[in-house]
Tab-separated table of C-alpha atoms and ligand atoms in Angstrom:
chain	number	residue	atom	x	y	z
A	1015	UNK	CA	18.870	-12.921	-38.823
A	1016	UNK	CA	21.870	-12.871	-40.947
A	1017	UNK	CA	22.716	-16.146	-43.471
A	1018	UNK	CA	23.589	-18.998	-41.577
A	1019	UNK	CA	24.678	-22.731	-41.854
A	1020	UNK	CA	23.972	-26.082	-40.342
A	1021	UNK	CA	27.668	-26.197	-39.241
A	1022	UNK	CA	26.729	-22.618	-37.205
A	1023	UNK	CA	23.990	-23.881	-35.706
A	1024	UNK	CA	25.807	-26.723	-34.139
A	1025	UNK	CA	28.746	-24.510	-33.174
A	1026	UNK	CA	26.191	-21.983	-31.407
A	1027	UNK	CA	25.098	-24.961	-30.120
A	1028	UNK	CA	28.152	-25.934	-27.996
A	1029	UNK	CA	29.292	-22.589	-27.090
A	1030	UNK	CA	25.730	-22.132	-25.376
A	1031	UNK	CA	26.692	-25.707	-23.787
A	1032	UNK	CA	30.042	-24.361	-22.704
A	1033	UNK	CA	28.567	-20.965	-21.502
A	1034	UNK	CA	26.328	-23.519	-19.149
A	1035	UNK	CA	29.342	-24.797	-17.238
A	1036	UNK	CA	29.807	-21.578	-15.138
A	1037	UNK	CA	26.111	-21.905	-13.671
A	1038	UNK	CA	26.966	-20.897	-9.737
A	1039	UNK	CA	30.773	-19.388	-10.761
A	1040	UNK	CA	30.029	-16.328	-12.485
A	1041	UNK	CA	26.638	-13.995	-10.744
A	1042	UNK	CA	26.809	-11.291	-11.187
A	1043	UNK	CA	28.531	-11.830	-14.718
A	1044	UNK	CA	26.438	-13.515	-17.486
A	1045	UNK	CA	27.360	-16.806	-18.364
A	1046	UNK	CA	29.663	-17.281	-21.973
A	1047	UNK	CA	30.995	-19.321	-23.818
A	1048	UNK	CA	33.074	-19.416	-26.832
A	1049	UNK	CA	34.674	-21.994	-29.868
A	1050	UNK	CA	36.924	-20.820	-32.547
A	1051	UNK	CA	36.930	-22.889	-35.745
A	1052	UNK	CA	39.417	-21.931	-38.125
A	1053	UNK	CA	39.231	-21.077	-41.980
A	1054	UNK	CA	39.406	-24.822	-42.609
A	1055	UNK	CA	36.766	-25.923	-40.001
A	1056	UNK	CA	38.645	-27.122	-37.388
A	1057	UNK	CA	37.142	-26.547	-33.580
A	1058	UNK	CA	40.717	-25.358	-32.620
A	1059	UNK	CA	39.858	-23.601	-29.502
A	1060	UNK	CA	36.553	-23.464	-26.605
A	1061	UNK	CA	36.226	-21.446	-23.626
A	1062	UNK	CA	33.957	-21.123	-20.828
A	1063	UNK	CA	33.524	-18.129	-18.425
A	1064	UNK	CA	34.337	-19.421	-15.162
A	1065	UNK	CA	35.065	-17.212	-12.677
A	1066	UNK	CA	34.539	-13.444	-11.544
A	1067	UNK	CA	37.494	-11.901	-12.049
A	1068	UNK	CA	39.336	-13.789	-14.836
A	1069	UNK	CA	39.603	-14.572	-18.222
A	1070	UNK	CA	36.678	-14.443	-20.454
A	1071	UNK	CA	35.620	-17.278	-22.735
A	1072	UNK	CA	36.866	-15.507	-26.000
A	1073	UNK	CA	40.465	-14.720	-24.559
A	1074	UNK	CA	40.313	-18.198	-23.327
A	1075	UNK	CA	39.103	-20.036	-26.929
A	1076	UNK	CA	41.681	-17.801	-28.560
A	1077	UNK	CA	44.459	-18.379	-26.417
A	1078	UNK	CA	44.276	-22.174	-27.352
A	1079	UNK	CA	43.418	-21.665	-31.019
A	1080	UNK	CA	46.895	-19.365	-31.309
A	1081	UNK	CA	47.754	-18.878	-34.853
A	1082	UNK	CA	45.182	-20.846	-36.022
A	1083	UNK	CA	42.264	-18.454	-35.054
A	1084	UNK	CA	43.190	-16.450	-38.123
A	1085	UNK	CA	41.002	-15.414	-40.652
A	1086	UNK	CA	38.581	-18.359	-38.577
A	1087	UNK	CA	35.219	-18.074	-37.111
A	1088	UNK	CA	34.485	-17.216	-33.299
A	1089	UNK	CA	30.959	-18.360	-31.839
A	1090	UNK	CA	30.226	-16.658	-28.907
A	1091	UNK	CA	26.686	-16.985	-27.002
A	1092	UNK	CA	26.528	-13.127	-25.445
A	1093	UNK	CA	27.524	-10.235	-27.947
A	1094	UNK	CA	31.547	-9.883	-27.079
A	1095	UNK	CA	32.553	-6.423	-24.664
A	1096	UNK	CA	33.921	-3.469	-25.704
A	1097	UNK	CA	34.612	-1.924	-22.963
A	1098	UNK	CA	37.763	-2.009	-20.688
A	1099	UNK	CA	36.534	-3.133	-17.547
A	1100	UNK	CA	38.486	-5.214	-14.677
A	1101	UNK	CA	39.745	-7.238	-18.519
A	1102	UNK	CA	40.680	-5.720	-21.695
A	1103	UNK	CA	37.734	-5.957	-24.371
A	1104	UNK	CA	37.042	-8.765	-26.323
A	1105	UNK	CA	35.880	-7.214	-29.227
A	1106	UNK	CA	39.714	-6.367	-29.410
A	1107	UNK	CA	41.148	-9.784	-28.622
A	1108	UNK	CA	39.118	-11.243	-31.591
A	1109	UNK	CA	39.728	-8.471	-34.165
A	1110	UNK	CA	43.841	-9.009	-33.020
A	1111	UNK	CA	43.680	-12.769	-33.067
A	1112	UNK	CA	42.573	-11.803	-37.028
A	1113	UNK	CA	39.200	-13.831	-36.772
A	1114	UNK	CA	36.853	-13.343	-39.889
A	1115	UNK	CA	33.453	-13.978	-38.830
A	1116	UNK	CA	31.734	-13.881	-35.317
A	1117	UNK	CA	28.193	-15.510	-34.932
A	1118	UNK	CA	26.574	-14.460	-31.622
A	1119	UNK	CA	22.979	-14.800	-31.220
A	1120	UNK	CA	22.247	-11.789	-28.504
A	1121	UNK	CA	23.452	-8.073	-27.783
A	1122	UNK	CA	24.494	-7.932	-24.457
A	1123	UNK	CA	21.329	-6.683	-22.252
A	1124	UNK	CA	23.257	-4.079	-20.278
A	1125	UNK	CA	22.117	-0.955	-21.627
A	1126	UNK	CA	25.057	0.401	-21.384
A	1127	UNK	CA	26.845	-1.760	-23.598
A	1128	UNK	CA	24.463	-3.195	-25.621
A	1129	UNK	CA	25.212	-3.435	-29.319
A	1130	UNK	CA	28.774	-1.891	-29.045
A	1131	UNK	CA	30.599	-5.063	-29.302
A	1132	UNK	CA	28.696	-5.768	-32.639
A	1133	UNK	CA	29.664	-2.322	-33.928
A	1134	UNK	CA	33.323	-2.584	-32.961
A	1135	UNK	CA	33.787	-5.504	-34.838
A	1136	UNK	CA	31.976	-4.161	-37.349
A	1137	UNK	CA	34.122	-1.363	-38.061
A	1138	UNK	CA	37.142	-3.313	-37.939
A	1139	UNK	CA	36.047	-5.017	-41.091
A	1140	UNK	CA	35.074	-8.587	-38.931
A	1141	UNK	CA	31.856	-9.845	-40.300
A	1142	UNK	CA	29.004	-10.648	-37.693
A	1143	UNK	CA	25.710	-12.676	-37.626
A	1144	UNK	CA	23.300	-12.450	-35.343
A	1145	UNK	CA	20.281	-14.182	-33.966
A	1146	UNK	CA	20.656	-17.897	-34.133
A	1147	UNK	CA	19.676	-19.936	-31.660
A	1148	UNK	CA	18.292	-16.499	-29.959
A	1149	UNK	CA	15.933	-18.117	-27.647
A	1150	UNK	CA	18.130	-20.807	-25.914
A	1151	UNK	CA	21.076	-18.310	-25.486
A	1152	UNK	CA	18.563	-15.814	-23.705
A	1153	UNK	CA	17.334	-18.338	-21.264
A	1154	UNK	CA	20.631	-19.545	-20.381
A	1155	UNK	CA	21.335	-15.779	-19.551
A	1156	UNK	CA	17.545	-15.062	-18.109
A	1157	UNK	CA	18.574	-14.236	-14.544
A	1158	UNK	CA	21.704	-11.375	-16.050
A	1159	UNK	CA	18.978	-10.234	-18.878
A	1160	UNK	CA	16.313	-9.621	-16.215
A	1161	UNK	CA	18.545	-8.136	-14.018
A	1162	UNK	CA	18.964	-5.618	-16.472
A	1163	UNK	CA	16.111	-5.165	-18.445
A	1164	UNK	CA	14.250	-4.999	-14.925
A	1165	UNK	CA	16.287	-3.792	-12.971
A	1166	UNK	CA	15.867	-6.544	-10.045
A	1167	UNK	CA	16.686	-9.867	-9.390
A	1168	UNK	CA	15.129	-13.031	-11.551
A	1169	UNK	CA	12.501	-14.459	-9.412
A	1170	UNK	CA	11.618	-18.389	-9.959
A	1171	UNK	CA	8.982	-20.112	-7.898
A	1172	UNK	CA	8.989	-23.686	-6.829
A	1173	UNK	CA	6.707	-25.567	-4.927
A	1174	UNK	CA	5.854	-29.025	-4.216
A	1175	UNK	CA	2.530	-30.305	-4.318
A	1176	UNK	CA	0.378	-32.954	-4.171
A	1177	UNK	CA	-1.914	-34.110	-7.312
A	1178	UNK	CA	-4.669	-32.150	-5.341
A	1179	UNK	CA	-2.815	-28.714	-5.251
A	1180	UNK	CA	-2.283	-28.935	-1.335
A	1181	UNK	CA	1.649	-28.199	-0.329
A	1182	UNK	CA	1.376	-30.056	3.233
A	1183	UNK	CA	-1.178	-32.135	5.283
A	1184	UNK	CA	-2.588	-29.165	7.438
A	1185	UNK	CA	-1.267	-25.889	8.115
A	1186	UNK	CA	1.709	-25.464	9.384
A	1187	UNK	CA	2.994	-28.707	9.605
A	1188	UNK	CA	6.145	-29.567	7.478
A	1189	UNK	CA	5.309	-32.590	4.843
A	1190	UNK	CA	7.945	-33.970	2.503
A	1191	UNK	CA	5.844	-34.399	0.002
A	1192	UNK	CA	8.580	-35.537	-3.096
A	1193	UNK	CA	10.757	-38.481	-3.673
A	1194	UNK	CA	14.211	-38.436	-3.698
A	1195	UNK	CA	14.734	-37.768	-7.486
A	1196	UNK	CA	12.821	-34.729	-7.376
A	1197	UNK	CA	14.426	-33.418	-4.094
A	1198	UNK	CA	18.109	-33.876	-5.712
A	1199	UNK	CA	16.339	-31.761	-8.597
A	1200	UNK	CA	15.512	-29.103	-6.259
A	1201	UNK	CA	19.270	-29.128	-5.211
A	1202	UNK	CA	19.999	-28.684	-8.732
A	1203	UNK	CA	17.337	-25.494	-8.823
A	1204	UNK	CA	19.136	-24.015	-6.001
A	1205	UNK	CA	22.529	-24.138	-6.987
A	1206	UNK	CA	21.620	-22.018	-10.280
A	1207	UNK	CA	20.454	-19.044	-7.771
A	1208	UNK	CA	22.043	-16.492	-6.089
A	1209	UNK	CA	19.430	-17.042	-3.015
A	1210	UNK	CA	16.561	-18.611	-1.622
A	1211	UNK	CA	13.691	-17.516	0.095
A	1212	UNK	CA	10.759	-18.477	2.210
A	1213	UNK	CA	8.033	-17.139	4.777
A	1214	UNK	CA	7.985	-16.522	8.237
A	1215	UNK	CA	5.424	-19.366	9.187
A	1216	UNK	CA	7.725	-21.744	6.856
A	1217	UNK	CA	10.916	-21.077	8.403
A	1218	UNK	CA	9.302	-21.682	11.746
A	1219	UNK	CA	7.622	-24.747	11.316
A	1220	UNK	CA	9.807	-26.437	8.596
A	1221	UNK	CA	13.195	-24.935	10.205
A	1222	UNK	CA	15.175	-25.431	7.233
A	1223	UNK	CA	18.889	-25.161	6.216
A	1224	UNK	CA	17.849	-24.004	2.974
A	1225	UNK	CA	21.558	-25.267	1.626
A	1226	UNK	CA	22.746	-25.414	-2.104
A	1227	UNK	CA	23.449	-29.247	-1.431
A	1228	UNK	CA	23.940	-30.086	-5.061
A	1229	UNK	CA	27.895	-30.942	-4.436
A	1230	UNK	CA	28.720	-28.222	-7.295
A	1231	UNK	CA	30.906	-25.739	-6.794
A	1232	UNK	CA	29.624	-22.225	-6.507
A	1233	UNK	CA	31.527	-18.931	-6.372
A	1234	UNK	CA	29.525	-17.269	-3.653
A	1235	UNK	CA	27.204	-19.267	-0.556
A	1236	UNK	CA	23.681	-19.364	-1.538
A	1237	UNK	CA	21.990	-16.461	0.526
A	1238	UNK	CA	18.878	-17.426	2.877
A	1239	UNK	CA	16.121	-15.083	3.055
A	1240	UNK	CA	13.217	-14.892	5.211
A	1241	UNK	CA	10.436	-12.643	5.003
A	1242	UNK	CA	9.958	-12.324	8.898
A	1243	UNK	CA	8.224	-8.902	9.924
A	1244	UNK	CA	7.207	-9.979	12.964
A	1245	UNK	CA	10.967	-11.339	13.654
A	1246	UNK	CA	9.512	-14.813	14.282
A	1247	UNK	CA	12.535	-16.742	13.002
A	1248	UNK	CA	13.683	-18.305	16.045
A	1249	UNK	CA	17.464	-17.372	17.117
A	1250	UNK	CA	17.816	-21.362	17.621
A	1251	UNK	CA	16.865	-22.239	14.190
A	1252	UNK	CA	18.795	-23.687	11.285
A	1253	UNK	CA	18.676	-20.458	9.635
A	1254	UNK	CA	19.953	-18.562	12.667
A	1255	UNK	CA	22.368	-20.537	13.698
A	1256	UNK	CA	24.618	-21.340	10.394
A	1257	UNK	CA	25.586	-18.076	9.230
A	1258	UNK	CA	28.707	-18.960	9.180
A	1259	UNK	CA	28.283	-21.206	6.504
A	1260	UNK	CA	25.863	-19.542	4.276
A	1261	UNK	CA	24.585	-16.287	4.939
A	1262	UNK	CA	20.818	-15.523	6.426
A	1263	UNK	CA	18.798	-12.013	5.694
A	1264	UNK	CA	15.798	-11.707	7.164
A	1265	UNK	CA	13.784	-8.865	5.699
A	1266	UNK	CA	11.477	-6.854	8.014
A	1267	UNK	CA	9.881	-4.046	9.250
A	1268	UNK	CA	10.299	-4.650	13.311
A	1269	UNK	CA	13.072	-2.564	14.727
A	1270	UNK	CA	12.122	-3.970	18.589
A	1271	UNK	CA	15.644	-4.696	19.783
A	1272	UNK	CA	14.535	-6.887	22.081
A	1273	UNK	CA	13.642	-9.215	19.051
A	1274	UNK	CA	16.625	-7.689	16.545
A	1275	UNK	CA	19.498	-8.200	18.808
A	1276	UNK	CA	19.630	-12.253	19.312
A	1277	UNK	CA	19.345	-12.613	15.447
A	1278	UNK	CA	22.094	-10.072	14.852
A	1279	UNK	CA	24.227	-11.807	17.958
A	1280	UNK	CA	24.216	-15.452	15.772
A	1281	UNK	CA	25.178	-13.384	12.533
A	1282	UNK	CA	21.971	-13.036	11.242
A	1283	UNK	CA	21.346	-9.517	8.688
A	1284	UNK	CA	18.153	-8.067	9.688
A	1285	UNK	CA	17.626	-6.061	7.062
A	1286	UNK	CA	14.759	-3.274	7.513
A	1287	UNK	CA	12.616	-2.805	4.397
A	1288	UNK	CA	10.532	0.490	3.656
A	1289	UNK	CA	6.823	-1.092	4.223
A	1290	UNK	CA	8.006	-3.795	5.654
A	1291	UNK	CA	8.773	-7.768	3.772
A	1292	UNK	CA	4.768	-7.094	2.252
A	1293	UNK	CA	6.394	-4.433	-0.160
A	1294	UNK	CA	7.716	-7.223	-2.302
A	1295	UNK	CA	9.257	-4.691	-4.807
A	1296	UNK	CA	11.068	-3.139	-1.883
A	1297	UNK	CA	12.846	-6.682	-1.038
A	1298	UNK	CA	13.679	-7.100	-4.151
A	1299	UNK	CA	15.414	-3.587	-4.433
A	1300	UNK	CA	17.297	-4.662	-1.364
A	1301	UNK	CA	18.488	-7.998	-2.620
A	1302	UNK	CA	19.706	-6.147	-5.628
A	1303	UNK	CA	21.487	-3.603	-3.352
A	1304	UNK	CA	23.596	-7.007	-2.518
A	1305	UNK	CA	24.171	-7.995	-5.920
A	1306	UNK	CA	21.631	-10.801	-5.459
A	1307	UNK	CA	20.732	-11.453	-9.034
A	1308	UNK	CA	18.125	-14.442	-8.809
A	1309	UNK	CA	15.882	-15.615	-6.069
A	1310	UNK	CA	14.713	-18.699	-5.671
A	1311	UNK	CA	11.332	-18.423	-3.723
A	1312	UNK	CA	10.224	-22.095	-2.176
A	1313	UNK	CA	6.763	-21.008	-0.196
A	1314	UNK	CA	5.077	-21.140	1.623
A	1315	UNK	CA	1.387	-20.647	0.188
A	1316	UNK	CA	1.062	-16.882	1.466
A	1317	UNK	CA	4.634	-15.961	-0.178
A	1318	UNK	CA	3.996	-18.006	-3.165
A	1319	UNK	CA	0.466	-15.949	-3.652
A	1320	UNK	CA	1.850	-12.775	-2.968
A	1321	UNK	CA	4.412	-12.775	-5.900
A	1322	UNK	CA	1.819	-14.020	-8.286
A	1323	UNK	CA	-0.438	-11.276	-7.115
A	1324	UNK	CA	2.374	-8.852	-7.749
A	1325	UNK	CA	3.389	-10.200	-10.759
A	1326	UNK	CA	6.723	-10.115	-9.558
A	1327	UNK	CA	7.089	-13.891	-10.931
A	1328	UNK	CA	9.900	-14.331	-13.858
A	1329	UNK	CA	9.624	-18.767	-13.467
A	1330	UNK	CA	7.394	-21.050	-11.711
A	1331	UNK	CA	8.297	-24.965	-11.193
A	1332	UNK	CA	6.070	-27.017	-9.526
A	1333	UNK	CA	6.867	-30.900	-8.819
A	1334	UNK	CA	4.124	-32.920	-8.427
A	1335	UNK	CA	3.733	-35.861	-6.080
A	1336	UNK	CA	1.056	-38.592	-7.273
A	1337	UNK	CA	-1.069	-38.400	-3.832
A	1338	UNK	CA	-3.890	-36.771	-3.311
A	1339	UNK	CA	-4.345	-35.361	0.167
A	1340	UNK	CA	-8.248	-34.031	0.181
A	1341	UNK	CA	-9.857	-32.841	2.827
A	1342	UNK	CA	-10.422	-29.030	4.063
A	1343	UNK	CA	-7.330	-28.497	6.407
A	1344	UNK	CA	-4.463	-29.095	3.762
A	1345	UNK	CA	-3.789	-25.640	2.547
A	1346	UNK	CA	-3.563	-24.744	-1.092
A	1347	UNK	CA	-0.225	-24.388	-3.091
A	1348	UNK	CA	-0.982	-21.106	-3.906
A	1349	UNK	CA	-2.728	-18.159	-1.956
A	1350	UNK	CA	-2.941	-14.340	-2.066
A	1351	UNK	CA	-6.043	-12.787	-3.573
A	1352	UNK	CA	-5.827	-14.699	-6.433
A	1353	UNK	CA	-7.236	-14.357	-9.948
A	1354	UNK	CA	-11.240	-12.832	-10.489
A	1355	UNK	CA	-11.345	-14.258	-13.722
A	1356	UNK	CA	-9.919	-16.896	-15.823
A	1357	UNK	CA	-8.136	-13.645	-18.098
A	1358	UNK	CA	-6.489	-12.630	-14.769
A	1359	UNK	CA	-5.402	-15.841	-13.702
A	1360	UNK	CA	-1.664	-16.694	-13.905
A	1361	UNK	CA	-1.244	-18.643	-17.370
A	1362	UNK	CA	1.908	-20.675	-18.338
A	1363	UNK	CA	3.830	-20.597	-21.629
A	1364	UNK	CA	7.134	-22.529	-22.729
A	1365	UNK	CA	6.232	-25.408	-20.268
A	1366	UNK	CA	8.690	-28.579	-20.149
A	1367	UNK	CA	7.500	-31.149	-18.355
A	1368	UNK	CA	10.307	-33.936	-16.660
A	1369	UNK	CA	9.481	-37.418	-15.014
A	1370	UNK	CA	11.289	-37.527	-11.961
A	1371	UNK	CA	11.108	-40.764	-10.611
A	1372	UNK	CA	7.520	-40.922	-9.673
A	1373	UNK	CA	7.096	-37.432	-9.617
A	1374	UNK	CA	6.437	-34.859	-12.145
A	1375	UNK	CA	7.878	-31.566	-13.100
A	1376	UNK	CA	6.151	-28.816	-14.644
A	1377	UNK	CA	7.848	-24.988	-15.567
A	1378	UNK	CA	7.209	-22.710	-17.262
A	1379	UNK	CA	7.072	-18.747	-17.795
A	1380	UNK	CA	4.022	-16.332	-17.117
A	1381	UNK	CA	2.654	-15.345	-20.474
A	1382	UNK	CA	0.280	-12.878	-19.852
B	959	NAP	N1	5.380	-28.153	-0.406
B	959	NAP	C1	6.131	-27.064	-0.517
B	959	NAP	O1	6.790	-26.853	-1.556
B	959	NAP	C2	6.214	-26.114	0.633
B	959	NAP	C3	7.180	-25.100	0.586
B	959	NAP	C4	7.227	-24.183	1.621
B	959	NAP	C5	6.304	-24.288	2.656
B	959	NAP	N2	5.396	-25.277	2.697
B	959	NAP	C6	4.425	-25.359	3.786
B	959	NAP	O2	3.655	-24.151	3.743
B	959	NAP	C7	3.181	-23.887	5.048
B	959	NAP	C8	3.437	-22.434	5.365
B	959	NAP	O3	2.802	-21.599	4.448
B	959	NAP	P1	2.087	-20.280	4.969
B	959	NAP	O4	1.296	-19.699	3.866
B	959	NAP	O5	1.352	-20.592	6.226
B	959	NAP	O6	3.277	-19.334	5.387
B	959	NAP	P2	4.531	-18.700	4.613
B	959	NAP	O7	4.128	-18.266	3.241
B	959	NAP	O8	5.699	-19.552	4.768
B	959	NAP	O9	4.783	-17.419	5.538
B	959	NAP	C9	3.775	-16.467	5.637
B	959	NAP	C10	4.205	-15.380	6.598
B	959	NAP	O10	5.315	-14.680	6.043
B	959	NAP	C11	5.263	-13.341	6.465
B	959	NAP	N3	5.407	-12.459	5.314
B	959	NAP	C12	6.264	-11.418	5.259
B	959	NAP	N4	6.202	-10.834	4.076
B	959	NAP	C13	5.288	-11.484	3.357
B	959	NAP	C14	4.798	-11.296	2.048
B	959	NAP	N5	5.270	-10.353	1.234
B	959	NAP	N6	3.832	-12.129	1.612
B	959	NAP	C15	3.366	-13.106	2.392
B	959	NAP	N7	3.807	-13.331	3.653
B	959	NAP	C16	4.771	-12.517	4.136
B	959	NAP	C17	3.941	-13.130	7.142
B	959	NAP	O11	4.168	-13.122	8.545
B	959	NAP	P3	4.498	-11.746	9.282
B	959	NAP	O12	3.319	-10.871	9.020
B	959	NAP	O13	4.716	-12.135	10.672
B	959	NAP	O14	5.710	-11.212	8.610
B	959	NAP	C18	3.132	-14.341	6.790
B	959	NAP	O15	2.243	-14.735	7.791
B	959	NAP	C19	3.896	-24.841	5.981
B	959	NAP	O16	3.019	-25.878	6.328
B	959	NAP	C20	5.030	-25.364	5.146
B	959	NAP	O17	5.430	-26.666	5.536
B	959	NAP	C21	5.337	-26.199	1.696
């Protein structure tokens, strides 16, 4: 990491916050934001990338700093694009606009790009610091970087479970097991992915809408998937019968018609996957075929083992209720084949932990 101030930190600092206010407007795109300060120190312009198609968060910061961006500073949370894509680059906007100095603490993750915008500016005599503030600007951006870097959508579990580890009071049977704080939360969880998914058995017992009811706007409806090889999702469900308002796939490897054609007849997109909705790495490869870039998987216990046995888990958030449910019928949060030893077993690092109301949230990231 390059020489840096106080005053950079806190400028970093905002145009991670402003990067933040795109969350649902800009998947596929990563999220950006931008503040100029000019050569006195004056915030004189901020921009956010909002929206798909339009102006980035540098043109935008410029735009309002004018003259005043000249021989200033540009903070900018993703490394700035050099390449001319549906927009002109914005290496070249800032390098015009006469800025200085850019601080950015990440290259862009897109192999493709990566480290060009730093070396434009570079040449062009603009001076550029890297790495502060590295950590919070990548997980702002985790869903784009893994998207890249793994070539598949982000994958976040959440569950819901009681102090005992059970997720309902026998099998399936749906249990609301959180309060109301903690089920707005999950609203807030959704609206951050590009889609949600869930079992076979949980679709038909729960029968869910599965909505992005957080009241934010979003640029695209949050996509429903159901991992359903046995095409059990019945064609008078929730899911089945509201694709007009938010799209339902339900990834398979059944190709009866008999059991294809009422899905397809109430909009539903069977989609078939090679090895059927088991071969986890083959859904995923299929959601990324439709630009799906995170997935927000919400159970049941066989799904939620299955990615953990995979290792196909980016996030996990589980809320806790304070009950405990006992007993031998209430199944487990998790299943799968789970871990043989304690060095196997899933272990969490980076964990925050949020009261919410009288429930409690853990996350955190798989570190091993
Ligand atoms: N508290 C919570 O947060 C929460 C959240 C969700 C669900 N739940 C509860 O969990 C219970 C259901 O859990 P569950 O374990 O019985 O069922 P589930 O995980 O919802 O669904 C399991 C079914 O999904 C299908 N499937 C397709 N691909 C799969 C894959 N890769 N891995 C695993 N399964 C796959 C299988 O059926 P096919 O072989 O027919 O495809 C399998 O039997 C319900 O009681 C529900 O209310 C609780």
């Amino acid at each position: 990491m390059s020489e840096h101030t106080e005053t950079d930190i806190k400028h970093i600092r905002r145009a991670i916050e402003l990067a933040g206010l795109g969350t649902g407007l800009v998947s596929p795109n990563p999220l950006v934001g931008c503040v100029v300060v000019s050569q006195s120190g004056e915030v004189v312009g901020e921009g956010t990338y909002l929206k798909g198609d339009v102006t980035h968060a540098e043109v935008i910061a410029l735009m309002k700093a004018g003259t005043k961006a000249a021989g200033g500073t540009a903070y900018v949370s993703l490394e700035p694009h050099d390449h001319h894509g549906k927009t002109p680059p914005c290496t070249e906007a800032l390098i015009n606009a006469g800025i200085a100095r850019v601080v950015c603490p990440i290259e862009d993750p897109n192999p493709l790009v990566s480290g060009k915008g730093f070396e434009r500016l570079r040449e062009a005599g603009v001076e550029v610091l890297t790495g502060i503030l590295a950590d919070e600007a990548a997980r702002l951006n985790e869903k784009f970087i893994c998207w890249h870097r793994n070539e598949r959508p982000f994958v976040h579990l959440k569950l819901a479970m009681s102090l005992d580890g059970r997720i309902s009071l026998k099998s399936s049977v749906s249990t609301a097991l959180s309060g109301e704080t903690a089920r707005r939360r999950v609203q807030e969880l959704r609206h951050e992915h590009d889609a949600i998914m869930v079992g076979a058995t949980t679709a038909a017992v729960d029968d869910p809408s599965l909505t992005d009811r957080s009241g934010k706007p979003r640029r695209r409806p949050l996509v429903r998937v159901v991992l359903d090889n046995s095409l059990r999702l019945p064609h008078v469900s929730k899911l089945a019968t509201t694709t007009a308002e938010a799209p339902t796939f339900v990834m398979t490897n059944c190709i009866d018609p008999e059991r294809v054609g009422p899905l397809q007849e109430k909009g539903v997109d069977v989609i078939p996957v090679e090895g059927g909705a088991r071969n986890l790495q083959g859904v995923l490869a299929e959601l990324k075929r439709r630009d799906i870039q995170s997935v927000l998987v919400e159970g049941g216990t066989a799904v939620a083992g299955a990615f953990i046995d995979a290792k196909l888990v980016d996030k996990v958030t589980f809320i806790l209720a304070p009950i405990v449910i006992g007993g031998s019928e209430a199944p487990n949060a998790v299943g799968g084949s789970g871990a043989g030893t304690l060095a196997d077993a899933l272990r969490l690092r980076d964990l925050s932990v949020t009261r919410l109301g009288d429930d409690i949230e853990i996350t955190g990231y798989p570190g091993n």
